[in-house]
mmCIF file of C-alpha atoms in Angstrom:
data_model
loop_
_atom_site.group_PDB
_atom_site.id
_atom_site.type_symbol
_atom_site.label_atom_id
_atom_site.label_comp_id
_atom_site.label_asym_id
_atom_site.label_seq_id
_atom_site.Cartn_x
_atom_site.Cartn_y
_atom_site.Cartn_z
ATOM 1 C CA MET A 39 0.000 0.000 0.000
ATOM 2 C CA LYS A 40 1.180 3.529 -0.729
ATOM 3 C CA ALA A 41 2.247 5.723 2.173
ATOM 4 C CA VAL A 42 -0.419 8.152 3.362
ATOM 5 C CA TYR A 43 0.707 11.697 4.128
ATOM 6 C CA CYS A 44 -1.038 14.336 6.226
ATOM 7 C CA PRO A 45 -3.102 16.780 4.103
ATOM 8 C CA TYR A 46 -2.290 19.608 6.578
ATOM 9 C CA CYS A 47 1.457 19.366 7.306
ATOM 10 C CA GLY A 48 2.643 16.695 4.843
ATOM 11 C CA GLY A 49 3.995 14.427 7.587
ATOM 12 C CA ARG A 50 3.760 10.624 7.569
ATOM 13 C CA THR A 51 0.680 9.029 9.074
ATOM 14 C CA LYS A 52 -0.066 5.729 10.739
ATOM 15 C CA ARG A 53 -3.233 3.671 11.028
ATOM 16 C CA ASN A 54 -5.508 4.761 13.830
ATOM 17 C CA GLY A 55 -8.621 2.558 13.883
ATOM 18 C CA ARG A 56 -11.720 2.911 11.735
ATOM 19 C CA THR A 57 -14.540 5.408 11.372
ATOM 20 C CA SER A 58 -18.150 4.528 12.225
ATOM 21 C CA SER A 59 -18.721 3.762 8.519
ATOM 22 C CA GLY A 60 -15.767 1.352 8.467
ATOM 23 C CA SER A 61 -13.202 3.484 6.592
ATOM 24 C CA GLN A 62 -9.563 3.373 7.686
ATOM 25 C CA ARG A 63 -8.592 6.347 9.869
ATOM 26 C CA TRP A 64 -5.055 7.766 9.693
ATOM 27 C CA ARG A 65 -3.286 9.946 12.309
ATOM 28 C CA CYS A 66 -0.345 12.197 11.503
ATOM 29 C CA THR A 67 2.726 11.432 13.635
ATOM 30 C CA ALA A 68 3.935 15.042 13.323
ATOM 31 C CA CYS A 69 0.859 17.209 14.013
ATOM 32 C CA GLY A 70 -1.654 14.654 15.336
ATOM 33 C CA ALA A 71 -4.382 15.450 12.773
ATOM 34 C CA SER A 72 -6.744 12.617 11.889
ATOM 35 C CA THR A 73 -7.901 11.940 8.321
ATOM 36 C CA THR A 74 -9.321 9.310 5.994
ATOM 37 C CA VAL A 75 -8.251 8.596 2.434
ATOM 38 C CA ARG A 76 -10.700 8.369 -0.419
ATOM 39 C CA TYR A 77 -9.474 6.887 -3.674
ATOM 40 C CA ASP A 78 -10.820 8.320 -6.920
ATOM 41 C CA ASP A 79 -11.973 5.434 -9.103
ATOM 42 C CA THR A 80 -13.893 7.538 -11.653
ATOM 43 C CA ALA A 81 -11.556 6.591 -14.510
ATOM 44 C CA THR A 82 -11.955 2.889 -13.745
ATOM 45 C CA ARG A 83 -15.752 3.155 -13.619
ATOM 46 C CA LEU A 84 -15.822 5.187 -16.869
ATOM 47 C CA ASP A 85 -13.685 2.515 -18.521
ATOM 48 C CA GLU A 86 -16.122 -0.161 -17.334
ATOM 49 C CA PHE A 87 -19.090 1.860 -18.640
ATOM 50 C CA LEU A 88 -17.526 2.496 -22.054
ATOM 51 C CA GLY A 89 -16.473 -1.150 -22.293
ATOM 52 C CA TRP A 90 -20.085 -2.214 -21.830
ATOM 53 C CA LEU A 91 -21.480 0.572 -24.054
ATOM 54 C CA LEU A 92 -19.278 -0.382 -26.996
ATOM 55 C CA SER A 93 -19.838 -4.128 -26.599
ATOM 56 C CA LYS A 94 -22.697 -6.391 -27.623
ATOM 57 C CA ASP A 95 -23.323 -7.532 -24.029
ATOM 58 C CA SER A 96 -26.610 -6.859 -22.253
ATOM 59 C CA GLN A 97 -26.956 -5.749 -18.654
ATOM 60 C CA ALA A 98 -29.253 -8.683 -17.995
ATOM 61 C CA ALA A 99 -26.326 -11.065 -18.631
ATOM 62 C CA MET A 100 -24.225 -9.385 -15.918
ATOM 63 C CA PRO A 101 -24.043 -10.767 -12.375
ATOM 64 C CA GLY A 102 -27.102 -9.627 -10.445
ATOM 65 C CA GLY A 103 -28.899 -8.601 -13.627
ATOM 66 C CA GLY A 104 -26.701 -5.505 -13.969
ATOM 67 C CA ARG A 105 -27.981 -3.731 -10.847
ATOM 68 C CA SER A 106 -24.512 -3.216 -9.360
ATOM 69 C CA PHE A 107 -23.197 -2.060 -12.741
ATOM 70 C CA ARG A 108 -26.001 0.527 -13.055
ATOM 71 C CA ARG A 109 -25.321 1.819 -9.540
ATOM 72 C CA ARG A 110 -21.551 2.129 -10.153
ATOM 73 C CA THR A 111 -21.990 3.855 -13.510
ATOM 74 C CA ALA A 112 -25.089 5.980 -12.794
ATOM 75 C CA GLU A 113 -23.285 9.305 -13.224
ATOM 76 C CA PHE A 114 -22.190 8.453 -16.775
ATOM 77 C CA TRP A 115 -25.765 8.030 -17.996
ATOM 78 C CA GLU A 116 -26.155 11.785 -17.476
ATOM 79 C CA VAL A 117 -23.362 12.636 -19.940
ATOM 80 C CA TRP A 118 -24.718 13.917 -23.265
ATOM 81 C CA PRO A 119 -22.110 13.952 -26.026
ATOM 82 C CA MET A 120 -22.117 17.223 -27.898
ATOM 83 C CA PRO A 121 -20.541 17.617 -31.329
ATOM 84 C CA VAL A 122 -17.727 20.011 -32.062
ATOM 85 C CA PRO A 123 -18.400 21.767 -35.382
ATOM 86 C CA ASP A 124 -15.433 21.538 -37.748
ATOM 87 C CA GLY A 125 -15.622 25.198 -38.862
ATOM 88 C CA GLU A 126 -16.334 24.252 -42.488
ATOM 89 C CA LEU A 127 -18.272 26.887 -44.450
ATOM 90 C CA HIS A 128 -21.481 25.599 -46.080
ATOM 91 C CA ARG A 129 -23.533 27.427 -48.714
ATOM 92 C CA VAL A 130 -26.846 25.927 -47.545
ATOM 93 C CA LEU A 131 -27.767 24.496 -44.164
ATOM 94 C CA HIS A 132 -31.019 22.854 -43.090
ATOM 95 C CA VAL A 133 -32.178 23.196 -39.482
ATOM 96 C CA ASP A 134 -35.039 21.565 -37.643
ATOM 97 C CA GLY A 135 -36.130 20.563 -34.173
ATOM 98 C CA ILE A 136 -37.088 16.970 -33.366
ATOM 99 C CA TRP A 137 -39.080 16.430 -30.184
ATOM 100 C CA VAL A 138 -37.791 13.365 -28.341
ATOM 101 C CA ALA A 139 -39.842 13.767 -25.174
ATOM 102 C CA ARG A 140 -42.228 16.300 -23.677
ATOM 103 C CA ASP A 141 -39.392 18.496 -22.390
ATOM 104 C CA LEU A 142 -36.593 17.504 -24.768
ATOM 105 C CA VAL A 143 -36.036 18.727 -28.307
ATOM 106 C CA VAL A 144 -32.954 18.014 -30.415
ATOM 107 C CA LEU A 145 -32.127 20.930 -32.702
ATOM 108 C CA ILE A 146 -30.289 19.632 -35.756
ATOM 109 C CA CYS A 147 -28.261 21.473 -38.377
ATOM 110 C CA CYS A 148 -27.232 19.543 -41.476
ATOM 111 C CA SER A 149 -25.737 20.160 -44.877
ATOM 112 C CA GLY A 150 -26.668 18.165 -47.945
ATOM 113 C CA GLU A 151 -24.145 15.462 -47.019
ATOM 114 C CA ARG A 152 -24.068 15.164 -43.224
ATOM 115 C CA VAL A 153 -25.115 16.436 -39.817
ATOM 116 C CA VAL A 154 -23.032 19.512 -38.991
ATOM 117 C CA SER A 155 -24.121 19.945 -35.366
ATOM 118 C CA TRP A 156 -26.949 19.357 -32.915
ATOM 119 C CA TYR A 157 -28.072 20.859 -29.632
ATOM 120 C CA MET A 158 -30.417 19.485 -26.983
ATOM 121 C CA ALA A 159 -32.810 21.855 -25.238
ATOM 122 C CA ARG A 160 -36.019 21.860 -23.239
ATOM 123 C CA SER A 161 -37.845 23.908 -25.892
ATOM 124 C CA GLU A 162 -37.400 25.590 -29.254
ATOM 125 C CA ASN A 163 -36.513 29.152 -28.300
ATOM 126 C CA SER A 164 -34.107 31.816 -29.554
ATOM 127 C CA ARG A 165 -31.494 31.023 -26.897
ATOM 128 C CA ALA A 166 -31.403 27.328 -27.870
ATOM 129 C CA TRP A 167 -31.262 28.114 -31.603
ATOM 130 C CA SER A 168 -28.432 30.612 -30.969
ATOM 131 C CA ALA A 169 -26.511 27.965 -29.010
ATOM 132 C CA LEU A 170 -26.817 25.621 -32.002
ATOM 133 C CA MET A 171 -25.843 28.227 -34.602
ATOM 134 C CA SER A 172 -23.112 30.259 -32.860
ATOM 135 C CA PRO A 173 -20.204 27.785 -33.304
ATOM 136 C CA ILE A 174 -21.089 27.234 -36.988
ATOM 137 C CA PRO A 175 -19.868 29.693 -39.663
ATOM 138 C CA ALA A 176 -22.780 31.577 -41.228
ATOM 139 C CA PRO A 177 -24.049 29.991 -44.456
ATOM 140 C CA GLU A 178 -25.462 31.889 -47.430
ATOM 141 C CA VAL A 179 -28.908 30.305 -46.970
ATOM 142 C CA VAL A 180 -30.567 28.447 -44.102
ATOM 143 C CA VAL A 181 -33.674 26.334 -44.721
ATOM 144 C CA THR A 182 -36.104 26.044 -41.806
ATOM 145 C CA ASP A 183 -39.717 25.339 -40.974
ATOM 146 C CA GLY A 184 -39.752 28.497 -38.854
ATOM 147 C CA GLY A 185 -39.734 26.933 -35.386
ATOM 148 C CA SER A 186 -40.327 29.076 -32.307
ATOM 149 C CA GLY A 187 -37.577 31.629 -31.705
ATOM 150 C CA PHE A 188 -35.668 30.829 -34.899
ATOM 151 C CA ALA A 189 -36.247 34.214 -36.584
ATOM 152 C CA LYS A 190 -34.798 36.127 -33.627
ATOM 153 C CA ALA A 191 -31.831 33.759 -33.308
ATOM 154 C CA VAL A 192 -30.897 33.961 -37.004
ATOM 155 C CA ARG A 193 -31.091 37.797 -36.921
ATOM 156 C CA GLU A 194 -28.698 37.881 -33.950
ATOM 157 C CA THR A 195 -26.342 35.001 -34.861
ATOM 158 C CA TRP A 196 -26.251 34.994 -38.681
ATOM 159 C CA PRO A 197 -27.478 38.502 -39.661
ATOM 160 C CA ARG A 198 -26.415 38.269 -43.349
ATOM 161 C CA THR A 199 -27.836 34.787 -43.950
ATOM 162 C CA ARG A 200 -30.963 34.500 -46.101
ATOM 163 C CA VAL A 201 -33.764 32.362 -44.648
ATOM 164 C CA GLN A 202 -35.793 29.982 -46.814
ATOM 165 C CA ARG A 203 -39.007 28.712 -45.225
ATOM 166 C CA CYS A 204 -40.150 25.217 -46.085
ATOM 167 C CA THR A 205 -43.375 23.315 -45.550
ATOM 168 C CA GLY A 206 -44.269 19.643 -45.775
ATOM 169 C CA LEU A 207 -42.846 18.005 -48.917
ATOM 170 C CA ALA A 208 -40.693 21.010 -49.778
ATOM 171 C CA THR A 209 -38.216 19.881 -47.114
ATOM 172 C CA SER A 210 -37.370 16.776 -49.172
ATOM 173 C CA ILE A 211 -34.244 17.014 -51.290
ATOM 174 C CA TRP A 212 -33.473 15.141 -54.494
ATOM 175 C CA THR A 213 -30.143 15.011 -56.240
ATOM 176 C CA ILE A 214 -29.503 16.495 -59.679
ATOM 177 C CA PRO A 215 -26.187 16.555 -61.567
ATOM 178 C CA GLY A 216 -24.041 19.263 -60.027
ATOM 179 C CA GLY A 217 -25.967 19.718 -56.789
ATOM 180 C CA THR A 218 -29.282 19.434 -55.003
ATOM 181 C CA ALA A 219 -32.625 21.071 -55.547
ATOM 182 C CA PRO A 220 -35.882 21.223 -53.619
ATOM 183 C CA LEU A 221 -38.846 19.294 -54.931
ATOM 184 C CA PRO A 222 -41.132 21.370 -57.145
#
């Protein structure tokens, strides 16, 4: 075991019984301060979580039906990966909000080839749209269905960008030689 040093004076410590919760107590031989040591195992638990996430295994196949695993890795379920826009300039971008749950909308920005960025919010409002658009270079044209707060956000974030409204089938894109065009 590694030597434990006093957090106050830096002196060596020795074992001095246990706390009421069962943790080892340490007493400094120099200043007499008492302390406990807590080991940070976050990296180990994250590694376990990612190992499961990227595997084909189910939690039901784990010992105890995965209950201990879920308890150990509970904090990592709250992590939402957010994309980092690459800074590429696009002529035309399409934006839309997809409601996943009652209080969760995913705002998506995509070019003709791929998703450029996304942002998760509780509602479609100008602040959420601005958070989606601000790290992306302003395009020439943005195509939108005119969701709540979008007009204000585009005026503030991309003031020189032209806005093309779309409805229903007009949002579909078909490929023509040399580019893309909206359906007639």
